[in-house]
């Protein structure tokens, strides 16, 4: 077992983070897979719009509920598993709707919120909403189910901090007194007044409506008004979710590709996790070009290669050999140039991030089935 | 439209999956157009600014700045776009500050469907049609647009506004924006992809969304980072037996085999992409560059020359 998996052994929750396309979903699934193969009950909760994971796990589709990967799928892939692997795909909108349904005081309030245009925007497209719901779902799963390990795959976040700050930002808005009074001046016009922003709510609202139309404003007012009664429940929940993330049973796994931008992003996230007191379980540099020339001195030119070719069995004529040798020399030097810049970034990640570090080579072909995931897991 | 008149448009929007090379392609298009004597603006949209640094300059931020002869850059962000637009509407800075610089209002503005997108797109499109001294201010505006999902949202805003806003200044803006975006003689959307499974799948979906979905004029699809064909199949077969050899031959054979396998996978994805799109693509070479900067961009521009 590799260093990362060892560091996750005592954890009940692993959260896999990193910039877009670096292999978060694959790493998350590989972590869960290896826990299952070691006899545990493991769940991977993903946000993979391309639905690749379902295919990789041999499931038709993934939904908002957990599905057991059939034991036959393991047998077919030539793997022996003594545990159970579950997978699910987070449905952001559904999770929001469930949350509203849980906290709404009555059916009428619930329906009004679910039908509100601003609510639909907030629960659907708004930046941070996916991240918030990922944490919410994680909390629900960790308190209501008995998995040995839950692995949370995270959305391709453009800005790492969105993940940590999303709940606060969204709650800040829905629970904001100023906001409520601004957009629903009619609610308590008496107690409020022109103090707001020194200009007055009416004026602010009027100015804004020149941009957005007044329908939008009244939607917002309505949304915030309806939400008011549920705010405390939401807030309490968010606080619990946040404190869950600082417990020692949780481990964040940073994934990066060996490129400057991706490593920057991972290190940036790392530092913020540390500041926020959230435990880092380790880092993964994924799809690393292997070093084929670990010797001092430059890669060979064409002539030593031509000589070696000529000496070897079944070598071509001297001419063809030289032409081939030139291209071999070029291929090796280009390969090494990728390997060196990768190695530089891998090293930067290793030094900058705390906890164990593993480098996963670029595997042949995509990681598109259980066997591929197992091959990836072998490097973790 | 054939790829060869791309740079004669006034507006070229570049988009694709995250990390595929959108900024690189945008920068290379600008370099190529500047070589042809055009005055070019590259506009990034709410990005961690990449184009100016790639060209060897300082980030421009929200103010247009020249980076190279013939090339200027800008990074449009929602905050400044809002400020510019709001000041046009309310005219008084104190009022602007009181209303729009409030934290709550800011969040609200982000939650309002499409407002930030409209303002940023409006700023960029405004540059593409603005004139100075009786002639266009720019011969070409290249938009280094956000990745897939956000780009669709961004480019779809004028249409969405036309569907929902009955009148007023915002609607009038949406009207000219939509007219410019959908004019095939002035505008083209160029996609960037990588020869890998997921990016290819996403590119095909995106192409359909932009074309059939939003009726935007589609330009070429750039297939970036294509490994070259260095070895024939029979050479690779021969090398397989040599890969366990001692150095230098063994490592060189292994490098060649990895290159060959990578090339083969990339070629298969290129074929797949052409089939999914039903049209040809413009390959750009995978470069072994130590620093990703102006020299790399110039080489990508060289590879584009003759193809766009
Ligand atoms: N070590 C590896 N070697 C080869 N291919 C890999 C490796 N790791 C991941 N891949 C492939 O890279 C692609 C992206 O991986 P994955 O979907 O896991 O990334 P992601 O970070 O979840 O992406 P997104 O940010 O879009 O959700 C997939 O096609 C996957 O099969
Ligand atoms: N043709 C190429 N050959 C080798 N590497 C490349 C090539 N094109 C791009 N790259 C690498 O990919 C990185 C990302 O490229 P670029 O910034 O252009 O992508 P992008 O699509 O704009 O990314 P983002 O989605 O983050 O804006 C570059 O810094 C460079 O290292
Ligand atoms: Mg993913
Ligand atoms: Mg970019």
XYZ file of C-alpha atoms and ligand atoms in Angstrom:
752
model
C 0.000 0.000 0.000
C 1.319 3.410 -1.004
C 1.966 6.376 1.243
C -1.265 8.195 0.475
C -3.512 5.209 1.136
C -1.640 4.563 4.362
C -2.216 8.118 5.480
C -5.922 7.664 4.764
C -6.173 4.442 6.755
C -7.454 6.083 9.911
C -9.832 8.413 8.067
C -13.541 8.125 7.575
C -13.800 10.905 5.040
C -11.497 11.818 2.167
C -12.091 14.988 0.161
C -10.351 15.137 -3.189
C -9.612 18.624 -4.488
C -7.687 20.148 -7.388
C -8.074 22.180 -10.551
C -10.061 21.054 -13.603
C -9.171 17.852 -15.416
C -6.269 16.815 -13.204
C -7.776 13.462 -12.285
C -9.843 14.194 -9.158
C -12.653 11.865 -10.110
C -10.272 9.060 -11.037
C -8.251 9.445 -7.831
C -11.392 9.623 -5.699
C -12.736 6.427 -7.232
C -9.357 4.691 -6.909
C -9.194 5.551 -3.196
C -12.661 4.156 -2.563
C -11.877 1.102 -4.661
C -8.802 0.238 -2.662
C -10.655 0.550 0.635
C -13.289 -1.835 -0.716
C -10.631 -4.251 -1.922
C -9.162 -4.190 1.574
C -12.494 -5.330 2.952
C -14.161 -2.018 3.818
C -17.487 -0.449 2.911
C -16.526 2.525 0.800
C -18.550 5.166 -1.017
C -17.391 7.543 -3.705
C -19.611 10.578 -4.154
C -18.800 12.324 -7.401
C -19.743 15.341 -9.414
C -18.799 14.173 -12.842
C -20.912 15.712 -15.548
C -19.339 13.495 -18.196
C -20.698 10.465 -16.308
C -17.436 8.693 -16.907
C -17.321 7.227 -13.489
C -20.528 5.292 -13.965
C -19.064 3.683 -17.045
C -15.758 3.004 -15.333
C -17.557 1.258 -12.475
C -19.749 -0.762 -14.755
C -22.911 1.019 -13.607
C -25.422 2.215 -16.183
C -25.976 5.578 -14.577
C -25.296 7.203 -11.268
C -27.927 9.110 -9.384
C -28.388 11.060 -6.194
C -28.683 7.758 -4.316
C -25.871 5.333 -3.570
C -25.513 2.314 -5.842
C -23.521 -0.824 -5.090
C -20.946 -1.753 -7.703
C -21.891 -5.358 -8.518
C -19.347 -7.950 -7.290
C -19.342 -9.463 -10.799
C -17.769 -6.243 -12.076
C -14.769 -6.947 -9.850
C -14.518 -10.534 -10.994
C -14.725 -9.476 -14.609
C -11.881 -7.015 -14.076
C -9.799 -9.776 -12.494
C -9.923 -8.128 -9.057
C -10.604 -9.758 -5.715
C -12.639 -7.635 -3.329
C -13.738 -8.633 0.136
C -15.551 -5.370 0.819
C -18.180 -3.251 -0.900
C -17.856 -0.289 -3.218
C -20.712 2.170 -3.571
C -20.953 5.143 -5.881
C -23.308 8.063 -6.303
C -23.489 11.283 -8.249
C -24.413 14.499 -6.512
C -27.480 16.193 -7.927
C -27.019 19.783 -6.840
C -30.535 20.970 -7.522
C -32.081 17.964 -5.778
C -29.882 18.437 -2.744
C -30.951 22.073 -2.456
C -34.579 21.094 -2.859
C -34.212 18.439 -0.159
C -32.639 20.985 2.140
C -35.447 23.476 1.599
C -38.009 20.752 2.055
C -36.410 19.734 5.332
C -36.302 23.241 6.757
C -39.499 24.793 5.386
C -42.109 25.410 8.097
C -44.977 24.365 5.817
C -45.784 23.110 2.344
C -46.863 26.518 1.069
C -43.545 28.153 1.967
C -41.679 25.258 0.446
C -43.540 25.483 -2.850
C -43.144 29.205 -3.030
C -39.400 28.960 -2.573
C -38.973 26.075 -4.971
C -40.870 28.031 -7.621
C -38.995 31.290 -7.137
C -36.797 32.409 -10.022
C -33.992 33.662 -7.795
C -34.016 30.420 -5.836
C -33.652 28.536 -9.083
C -30.684 30.657 -10.006
C -29.069 30.295 -6.594
C -29.615 26.552 -6.446
C -28.614 25.954 -10.033
C -26.025 28.118 -11.653
C -24.662 30.327 -8.917
C -20.954 29.923 -8.308
C -20.356 28.134 -5.047
C -23.696 26.375 -5.022
C -22.248 23.029 -6.131
C -19.547 23.241 -3.519
C -22.007 24.081 -0.793
C -24.241 21.173 -1.701
C -21.278 18.797 -1.924
C -20.480 19.590 1.695
C -24.107 19.367 2.696
C -24.429 15.914 1.148
C -21.207 14.818 2.785
C -22.537 15.816 6.165
C -25.775 13.965 5.593
C -23.973 10.815 4.475
C -21.488 10.908 7.312
C -24.137 11.258 9.979
C -26.828 9.017 8.557
C -24.846 6.139 7.046
C -22.181 3.780 8.301
C -19.508 3.670 5.630
C -15.940 2.955 6.631
C -14.837 5.568 4.160
C -16.644 8.243 2.188
C -14.664 9.801 -0.624
C -15.938 13.122 -1.902
C -14.955 14.158 -5.397
C -15.282 17.917 -5.863
C -16.411 20.007 -8.820
C -13.793 21.546 -11.087
C -13.512 24.731 -9.091
C -12.028 27.649 -10.961
C -10.997 29.267 -7.715
C -10.031 26.910 -4.944
C -11.378 29.136 -2.243
C -14.909 28.876 -3.585
C -15.069 25.452 -2.059
C -14.400 26.649 1.454
C -16.171 29.956 1.295
C -19.273 29.020 -0.641
C -21.499 28.159 2.327
C -20.668 31.351 4.161
C -21.191 33.498 1.110
C -24.530 32.002 0.264
C -25.734 32.017 3.851
C -24.547 35.549 4.262
C -26.832 36.586 1.460
C -29.934 34.596 2.302
C -29.731 35.572 5.932
C -28.673 39.128 5.459
C -30.897 41.651 7.219
C -29.817 44.481 4.973
C -30.564 42.408 1.921
C -33.980 41.491 3.158
C -34.877 45.048 3.913
C -33.382 46.307 0.731
C -35.337 44.033 -1.501
C -38.498 43.810 0.510
C -38.888 47.381 1.743
C -42.596 46.817 2.141
C -42.019 44.212 4.848
C -40.953 46.612 7.529
C -40.826 50.001 5.987
C -41.667 51.589 9.333
C -38.603 50.441 11.234
C -36.248 51.042 8.440
C -35.614 54.361 6.867
C -33.225 56.350 4.848
C -30.274 55.262 6.959
C -29.470 52.423 4.622
C -26.472 53.271 2.480
C -27.314 56.895 3.196
C -29.531 56.873 0.170
C -32.584 54.929 1.119
C -33.906 51.591 0.115
C -36.440 52.953 -2.279
C -33.777 54.722 -4.211
C -31.430 51.764 -4.255
C -34.185 49.484 -5.394
C -35.247 51.930 -8.050
C -31.728 52.323 -9.361
C -31.223 48.594 -9.453
C -34.480 48.002 -11.214
C -33.239 50.104 -14.086
C -30.752 47.318 -14.673
C -32.732 44.278 -13.929
C -36.358 45.136 -14.301
C -38.646 45.331 -11.290
C -39.850 41.723 -11.583
C -36.442 40.481 -10.628
C -36.334 42.713 -7.587
C -39.654 41.551 -6.290
C -38.565 37.937 -6.849
C -35.543 38.577 -4.692
C -37.634 40.243 -2.014
C -40.024 37.349 -2.015
C -37.226 34.797 -1.881
C -35.499 36.466 1.040
C -38.770 36.970 2.864
C -39.698 33.299 2.543
C -36.264 32.219 3.510
C -36.244 34.201 6.702
C -37.952 31.546 8.792
C -35.595 28.825 7.651
C -32.420 30.738 8.029
C -31.548 29.568 11.531
C -31.856 25.942 10.530
C -29.622 26.504 7.548
C -27.080 28.413 9.536
C -26.844 25.778 12.243
C -26.398 23.096 9.677
C -23.667 25.019 7.870
C -21.797 25.496 11.116
C -21.918 21.761 11.767
C -20.771 21.009 8.233
C -17.868 23.344 8.669
C -16.799 21.875 11.944
C -17.006 18.400 10.423
C -14.303 19.448 7.987
C -11.842 20.195 10.774
C -12.165 16.824 12.520
C -9.191 14.472 12.508
C -11.242 11.733 10.793
C -11.273 13.892 7.660
C -8.402 14.080 5.170
C -8.108 16.394 2.187
C -6.258 14.961 -0.807
C -4.722 17.513 -3.145
C -4.462 16.449 -6.773
C -2.460 18.344 -9.364
C -1.093 17.746 -12.805
C 2.620 18.470 -13.101
C 2.043 21.905 -14.630
C 2.863 25.258 -13.035
C -0.722 26.505 -12.906
C -2.115 23.334 -11.443
C 0.581 23.077 -8.783
C 0.108 26.752 -7.891
C -3.571 26.088 -7.437
C -2.959 23.030 -5.261
C -0.476 24.864 -3.050
C -2.775 27.836 -2.731
C -5.549 25.514 -1.607
C -3.172 23.715 0.718
C -2.260 26.892 2.542
C -5.866 27.853 2.987
C -6.767 24.420 4.319
C -3.996 24.748 6.874
C -5.124 28.193 7.903
C -8.694 26.968 8.281
C -7.509 24.046 10.425
C -8.595 21.406 7.934
C -6.429 18.268 7.855
C -4.416 17.555 4.702
C -3.932 13.815 4.128
C -1.459 14.168 1.290
C -0.882 15.233 -2.284
C -0.918 13.495 -5.647
C 0.914 14.580 -8.773
C -1.001 12.830 -11.525
C -0.032 11.921 -15.095
C 3.671 12.422 -14.619
C 6.055 11.739 -17.510
C 8.514 9.031 -16.383
C 12.222 9.785 -16.309
C 13.896 7.540 -18.907
C 17.360 9.060 -18.696
C 18.313 9.255 -15.010
C 21.994 9.653 -15.887
C 24.324 12.603 -15.663
C 24.945 14.336 -18.954
C 22.693 15.093 -21.918
C 20.607 12.547 -23.796
C 22.515 10.715 -26.546
C 22.922 12.173 -30.019
C 22.260 10.201 -33.194
C 25.654 8.520 -33.633
C 25.849 6.423 -30.454
C 22.279 5.337 -31.155
C 23.141 4.460 -34.751
C 26.066 2.392 -33.507
C 23.904 0.573 -30.997
C 21.296 -0.067 -33.694
C 23.919 -1.405 -36.091
C 25.310 -3.698 -33.393
C 21.896 -5.046 -32.515
C 20.084 -8.002 -34.079
C 18.123 -7.445 -37.286
C 19.405 -3.923 -37.763
C 18.535 -2.135 -40.974
C 21.049 -0.751 -43.454
C 23.465 1.926 -42.272
C 21.447 4.714 -43.978
C 18.060 3.818 -42.578
C 19.770 3.276 -39.233
C 21.136 6.805 -39.120
C 17.813 8.387 -40.027
C 16.056 6.290 -37.396
C 18.788 7.079 -34.877
C 18.245 10.783 -35.386
C 14.561 10.465 -34.674
C 15.242 8.235 -31.660
C 17.614 10.847 -30.325
C 14.983 13.530 -30.828
C 12.242 11.417 -29.238
C 14.328 10.794 -26.143
C 15.399 14.401 -25.770
C 11.831 15.657 -26.167
C 10.585 13.033 -23.754
C 13.165 14.107 -21.223
C 12.276 17.729 -21.653
C 8.689 16.870 -20.639
C 10.007 14.633 -17.857
C 12.205 17.410 -16.483
C 9.570 20.079 -16.429
C 7.173 17.559 -14.831
C 9.780 16.623 -12.239
C 10.304 20.259 -11.375
C 6.588 20.728 -10.705
C 6.260 17.428 -8.830
C 9.088 18.548 -6.574
C 7.458 21.910 -5.984
C 4.241 20.181 -4.941
C 6.090 17.718 -2.713
C 7.965 20.474 -0.911
C 5.051 22.858 -0.623
C 2.387 20.458 0.637
C 2.422 18.715 3.989
C 1.721 15.002 4.401
C 2.779 12.171 2.156
C 3.205 12.809 -1.533
C 2.805 10.353 -4.383
C 3.475 10.724 -8.114
C 1.295 8.748 -10.504
C 2.711 8.180 -13.976
C 0.734 8.885 -17.088
C -0.938 5.523 -17.642
C -1.435 4.059 -21.096
C -4.869 5.015 -22.298
C -7.589 6.553 -20.178
C -8.505 5.254 -16.779
C -11.809 3.961 -18.000
C -12.626 0.794 -16.089
C -12.191 -0.938 -12.726
C -8.884 -2.445 -13.810
C -7.651 1.007 -14.807
C -8.722 2.433 -11.455
C -6.941 -0.412 -9.679
C -3.799 0.341 -11.678
C -4.048 3.963 -10.587
C -4.652 2.932 -6.963
C -1.445 0.908 -7.026
C 0.462 4.198 -7.254
C -1.350 5.898 -4.379
C -16.857 29.460 -43.789
C -13.394 28.144 -44.513
C -10.726 28.446 -41.885
C -8.658 30.633 -44.180
C -10.614 33.841 -43.699
C -10.862 33.666 -39.927
C -8.652 36.674 -39.345
C -10.762 38.827 -41.641
C -13.556 38.797 -39.064
C -13.897 41.687 -36.669
C -14.564 39.396 -33.743
C -13.175 35.935 -33.022
C -14.350 34.219 -29.855
C -12.073 31.414 -28.632
C -13.422 28.804 -26.236
C -13.089 25.145 -25.186
C -12.616 22.974 -22.101
C -10.448 24.255 -19.266
C -6.704 24.060 -19.856
C -6.829 22.978 -23.507
C -4.928 26.007 -24.805
C -7.544 28.748 -25.309
C -5.229 31.520 -24.148
C -2.405 30.120 -26.260
C -4.584 30.006 -29.364
C -5.923 33.512 -28.664
C -2.400 34.855 -28.292
C -1.212 33.042 -31.431
C -4.146 34.357 -33.486
C -3.248 37.861 -32.349
C 0.405 37.361 -33.272
C -0.550 36.064 -36.697
C -2.981 38.908 -37.348
C -0.414 41.470 -36.202
C 2.112 39.948 -38.598
C -0.436 40.635 -41.317
C -0.533 44.276 -40.295
C -3.729 44.229 -38.266
C -4.404 46.114 -35.035
C -5.582 43.510 -32.577
C -7.171 43.543 -29.141
C -7.194 40.354 -27.076
C -9.828 40.447 -24.357
C -9.819 37.922 -21.558
C -13.028 37.541 -19.616
C -12.730 37.471 -15.849
C -9.632 35.305 -16.032
C -6.432 34.849 -14.212
C -4.722 36.892 -16.877
C -2.550 34.782 -19.195
C -2.331 36.342 -22.631
C -0.216 39.430 -21.921
C 2.274 37.439 -19.799
C 2.494 34.793 -22.542
C 3.415 37.529 -24.966
C 6.084 38.789 -22.620
C 4.160 41.736 -21.180
C 2.657 42.717 -17.855
C -0.969 41.845 -17.109
C -3.251 44.629 -18.332
C -5.984 44.375 -15.769
C -9.252 46.093 -16.647
C -7.613 48.828 -18.723
C -6.584 48.210 -22.344
C -2.807 48.276 -22.745
C -0.463 47.641 -25.669
C 1.821 44.591 -25.208
C 3.471 44.167 -28.604
C 3.387 46.222 -31.786
C -0.163 45.895 -33.101
C -1.403 43.920 -30.078
C -3.213 45.220 -27.003
C -4.774 43.230 -24.201
C -7.384 43.677 -21.499
C -8.926 41.526 -18.797
C -12.600 42.346 -18.473
C -14.002 41.685 -15.018
C -17.573 41.977 -13.819
C -16.794 44.637 -11.288
C -15.290 47.090 -13.736
C -17.744 46.248 -16.463
C -20.547 46.939 -14.022
C -18.940 50.158 -12.939
C -18.567 51.407 -16.486
C -22.067 50.477 -17.409
C -23.657 51.693 -14.195
C -21.920 55.026 -14.481
C -23.345 55.389 -17.946
C -26.802 54.848 -16.531
C -26.686 56.691 -13.191
C -24.011 59.203 -14.196
C -23.125 60.227 -10.659
C -20.226 58.420 -9.006
C -21.479 58.967 -5.470
C -24.735 57.295 -6.330
C -22.894 54.498 -8.053
C -20.803 53.910 -4.971
C -23.712 54.033 -2.586
C -25.763 51.597 -4.589
C -23.339 49.229 -6.240
C -20.379 49.001 -3.925
C -22.474 47.448 -1.216
C -21.642 43.822 -0.373
C -25.245 42.748 -0.403
C -25.999 44.439 -3.681
C -22.932 42.798 -5.154
C -24.101 39.361 -4.205
C -27.544 40.175 -5.489
C -26.113 41.273 -8.811
C -24.298 37.980 -9.092
C -27.479 36.080 -8.419
C -29.461 37.966 -11.027
C -29.532 35.760 -14.066
C -26.891 36.812 -16.577
C -26.251 40.355 -15.434
C -22.503 40.032 -14.949
C -22.191 38.129 -18.219
C -24.144 40.733 -20.125
C -22.016 43.548 -18.857
C -18.728 41.796 -19.613
C -19.848 40.656 -23.026
C -21.188 44.131 -23.708
C -17.838 45.679 -22.952
C -16.000 43.296 -25.275
C -18.495 43.605 -28.113
C -18.462 47.348 -27.730
C -14.737 47.314 -28.482
C -15.357 45.204 -31.572
C -17.679 47.797 -33.088
C -16.172 51.000 -31.793
C -14.680 53.485 -34.197
C -12.056 56.179 -33.909
C -11.400 58.812 -36.572
C -13.945 57.273 -38.888
C -12.474 53.799 -38.936
C -12.755 50.759 -36.694
C -10.677 51.095 -33.581
C -9.528 47.459 -33.961
C -9.197 45.356 -37.076
C -9.702 42.281 -34.935
C -10.928 41.634 -31.422
C -10.024 38.172 -30.108
C -12.017 37.093 -27.071
C -10.252 34.550 -24.884
C -13.558 33.341 -23.489
C -14.101 31.245 -20.361
C -14.278 27.449 -20.496
C -17.190 25.516 -21.955
C -20.155 25.928 -19.624
C -19.414 29.512 -18.745
C -18.813 30.401 -22.378
C -22.213 29.077 -23.375
C -23.771 31.119 -20.604
C -21.795 34.185 -21.638
C -22.578 33.940 -25.337
C -26.195 33.102 -24.648
C -26.963 36.167 -22.554
C -28.137 38.536 -25.286
C -30.561 35.930 -26.526
C -31.760 35.212 -22.973
C -32.314 38.909 -22.333
C -34.247 39.335 -25.546
C -36.512 36.545 -24.373
C -37.130 38.018 -20.931
C -36.668 41.792 -20.894
C -39.510 43.634 -22.620
C -37.842 47.010 -23.026
C -35.421 49.566 -21.678
C -31.691 50.147 -22.035
C -30.705 46.558 -21.294
C -32.898 45.278 -24.096
C -31.529 47.741 -26.601
C -28.029 46.611 -25.705
C -28.988 42.984 -26.049
C -30.312 43.717 -29.534
C -27.107 45.063 -31.009
C -25.048 42.479 -29.144
C -27.041 39.627 -30.610
C -26.853 41.154 -34.098
C -23.064 41.405 -33.929
C -22.590 37.946 -32.424
C -24.667 36.201 -35.038
C -23.312 37.973 -38.148
C -21.210 35.442 -40.069
C -19.333 38.127 -42.004
C -18.146 39.793 -38.819
C -17.956 37.111 -36.156
C -16.703 33.558 -35.722
C -16.425 31.252 -32.728
C -13.243 29.161 -32.789
C -13.006 26.097 -30.572
C -9.900 24.607 -29.042
C -9.638 20.933 -28.150
C -7.052 18.336 -27.182
C -6.678 14.916 -28.793
C -8.031 13.153 -25.685
C -11.325 11.471 -25.073
C -13.055 13.894 -22.715
C -12.021 17.106 -24.446
C -13.117 15.680 -27.810
C -16.509 14.672 -26.450
C -16.976 18.074 -24.859
C -15.896 19.906 -27.993
C -18.479 18.122 -30.100
C -21.192 18.953 -27.570
C -20.067 22.549 -27.364
C -19.988 22.905 -31.124
C -23.596 21.761 -31.306
C -24.664 24.040 -28.470
C -23.094 27.082 -30.095
C -24.212 26.270 -33.605
C -27.660 24.710 -33.403
C -28.392 26.044 -29.932
C -27.299 29.660 -30.150
C -26.992 30.093 -33.947
C -23.505 31.532 -33.689
C -21.234 31.443 -36.756
C -18.729 28.668 -36.205
C -15.107 29.056 -37.206
C -12.347 26.446 -37.186
C -11.737 23.896 -34.442
C -8.105 23.859 -33.326
C -6.834 20.501 -32.171
C -4.005 21.573 -29.912
C -0.964 19.659 -28.697
C -0.966 17.035 -31.463
C 2.106 14.838 -31.158
C 3.933 14.487 -34.488
C 4.204 11.268 -36.507
C 7.824 10.379 -35.740
C 7.925 6.634 -36.345
C 6.233 4.225 -38.714
C 4.320 1.242 -37.386
C 6.984 -1.176 -38.554
C 9.709 0.888 -36.899
C 7.758 0.794 -33.646
C 7.364 -2.987 -33.972
C 11.124 -3.286 -34.346
C 11.774 -0.994 -31.394
C 9.602 -3.047 -29.072
C 12.241 -5.755 -28.949
C 14.931 -3.158 -28.257
C 13.326 -1.443 -25.270
C 14.994 -3.748 -22.686
C 18.431 -2.890 -24.178
C 21.104 -1.126 -22.166
C 21.407 2.661 -22.482
C 21.440 4.554 -24.694
C 19.337 2.343 -26.966
C 16.859 1.000 -24.386
C 15.709 4.387 -23.034
C 15.557 5.843 -26.561
C 13.427 2.914 -27.719
C 11.105 3.329 -24.738
C 10.749 7.062 -25.434
C 9.942 6.254 -29.062
C 7.353 3.646 -28.049
C 5.650 6.043 -25.634
C 5.653 8.739 -28.322
C 4.244 6.274 -30.832
C 1.483 5.163 -28.476
C 0.617 8.744 -27.609
C 0.533 9.668 -31.278
C -1.691 6.705 -32.071
C -4.182 7.600 -29.348
C -4.148 11.239 -30.420
C -4.706 10.304 -34.050
C -7.669 8.125 -33.103
C -9.164 11.045 -31.173
C -8.530 13.400 -34.100
C -10.453 11.032 -36.360
C -13.223 10.826 -33.792
C -13.421 14.599 -33.513
C -13.656 15.037 -37.298
C -16.427 12.465 -37.420
C -18.374 14.006 -34.554
C -18.082 17.506 -36.010
C -18.575 16.519 -39.618
C -15.821 18.885 -40.688
C -12.074 19.256 -40.692
C -9.966 20.448 -37.805
C -6.780 22.507 -37.615
C -4.029 20.567 -35.834
C -1.477 22.467 -33.754
C 1.734 20.763 -32.632
C 2.596 19.542 -29.150
C 5.664 21.570 -28.193
C 8.384 20.533 -25.802
C 8.838 24.039 -24.441
C 10.563 24.599 -21.160
C 8.876 27.944 -20.553
C 5.470 28.613 -21.982
C 5.950 32.093 -23.355
C 6.322 34.219 -26.421
C 8.547 31.769 -28.320
C 6.056 28.954 -27.908
C 3.218 31.232 -28.990
C 5.178 32.316 -32.071
C 5.662 28.676 -32.991
C 1.959 27.980 -32.637
C 1.308 31.030 -34.830
C 3.743 29.613 -37.428
C 1.799 26.366 -37.416
C -1.485 28.245 -37.895
C -0.164 30.274 -40.780
C -1.572 28.915 -44.006
C -4.377 27.185 -42.104
C -6.298 30.247 -40.934
N -2.669 8.700 -14.300
C -3.416 8.821 -15.410
N -2.948 8.370 -16.589
C -3.668 8.492 -17.719
N -4.886 9.058 -17.773
C -5.422 9.534 -16.630
C -4.721 9.447 -15.388
N -5.502 10.010 -14.429
C -6.626 10.438 -15.050
N -6.586 10.141 -16.365
C -7.598 10.479 -17.377
O -7.670 11.895 -17.440
C -9.006 12.329 -17.687
C -9.444 13.304 -16.608
O -9.545 12.615 -15.378
P -10.716 12.913 -14.339
O -12.045 12.913 -14.994
O -10.494 11.999 -13.197
O -10.312 14.402 -13.938
P -11.107 15.444 -13.026
O -10.077 16.209 -12.271
O -12.154 14.766 -12.249
O -11.764 16.351 -14.148
P -12.902 17.482 -13.929
O -12.201 18.627 -13.286
O -13.332 17.779 -15.353
O -13.957 16.869 -13.073
C -9.837 11.074 -17.749
O -10.008 10.745 -19.109
C -9.003 10.027 -17.043
O -9.275 8.753 -17.542
N 0.687 23.039 -28.138
C 1.094 22.861 -26.873
N 2.153 22.053 -26.585
C 2.566 21.875 -25.318
N 1.986 22.457 -24.243
C 0.936 23.270 -24.464
C 0.429 23.510 -25.769
N -0.610 24.377 -25.661
C -0.748 24.644 -24.348
N 0.184 23.992 -23.610
C 0.348 24.007 -22.151
O -0.923 24.109 -21.553
C -0.970 25.203 -20.657
C -2.342 25.828 -20.660
O -2.526 26.533 -21.868
P -3.520 27.793 -21.904
O -3.285 28.686 -20.761
O -3.437 28.350 -23.283
O -4.887 27.016 -21.721
P -6.340 27.631 -21.446
O -7.310 26.764 -22.194
O -6.360 29.076 -21.755
O -6.471 27.374 -19.900
P -7.603 27.972 -18.891
O -8.818 27.122 -19.117
O -6.973 27.765 -17.555
O -7.804 29.412 -19.284
C 0.139 26.141 -21.125
O 0.635 26.886 -20.076
C 1.156 25.178 -21.680
O 1.988 24.757 -20.629
Mg -14.209 15.176 -12.122
Mg -6.905 30.737 -20.501
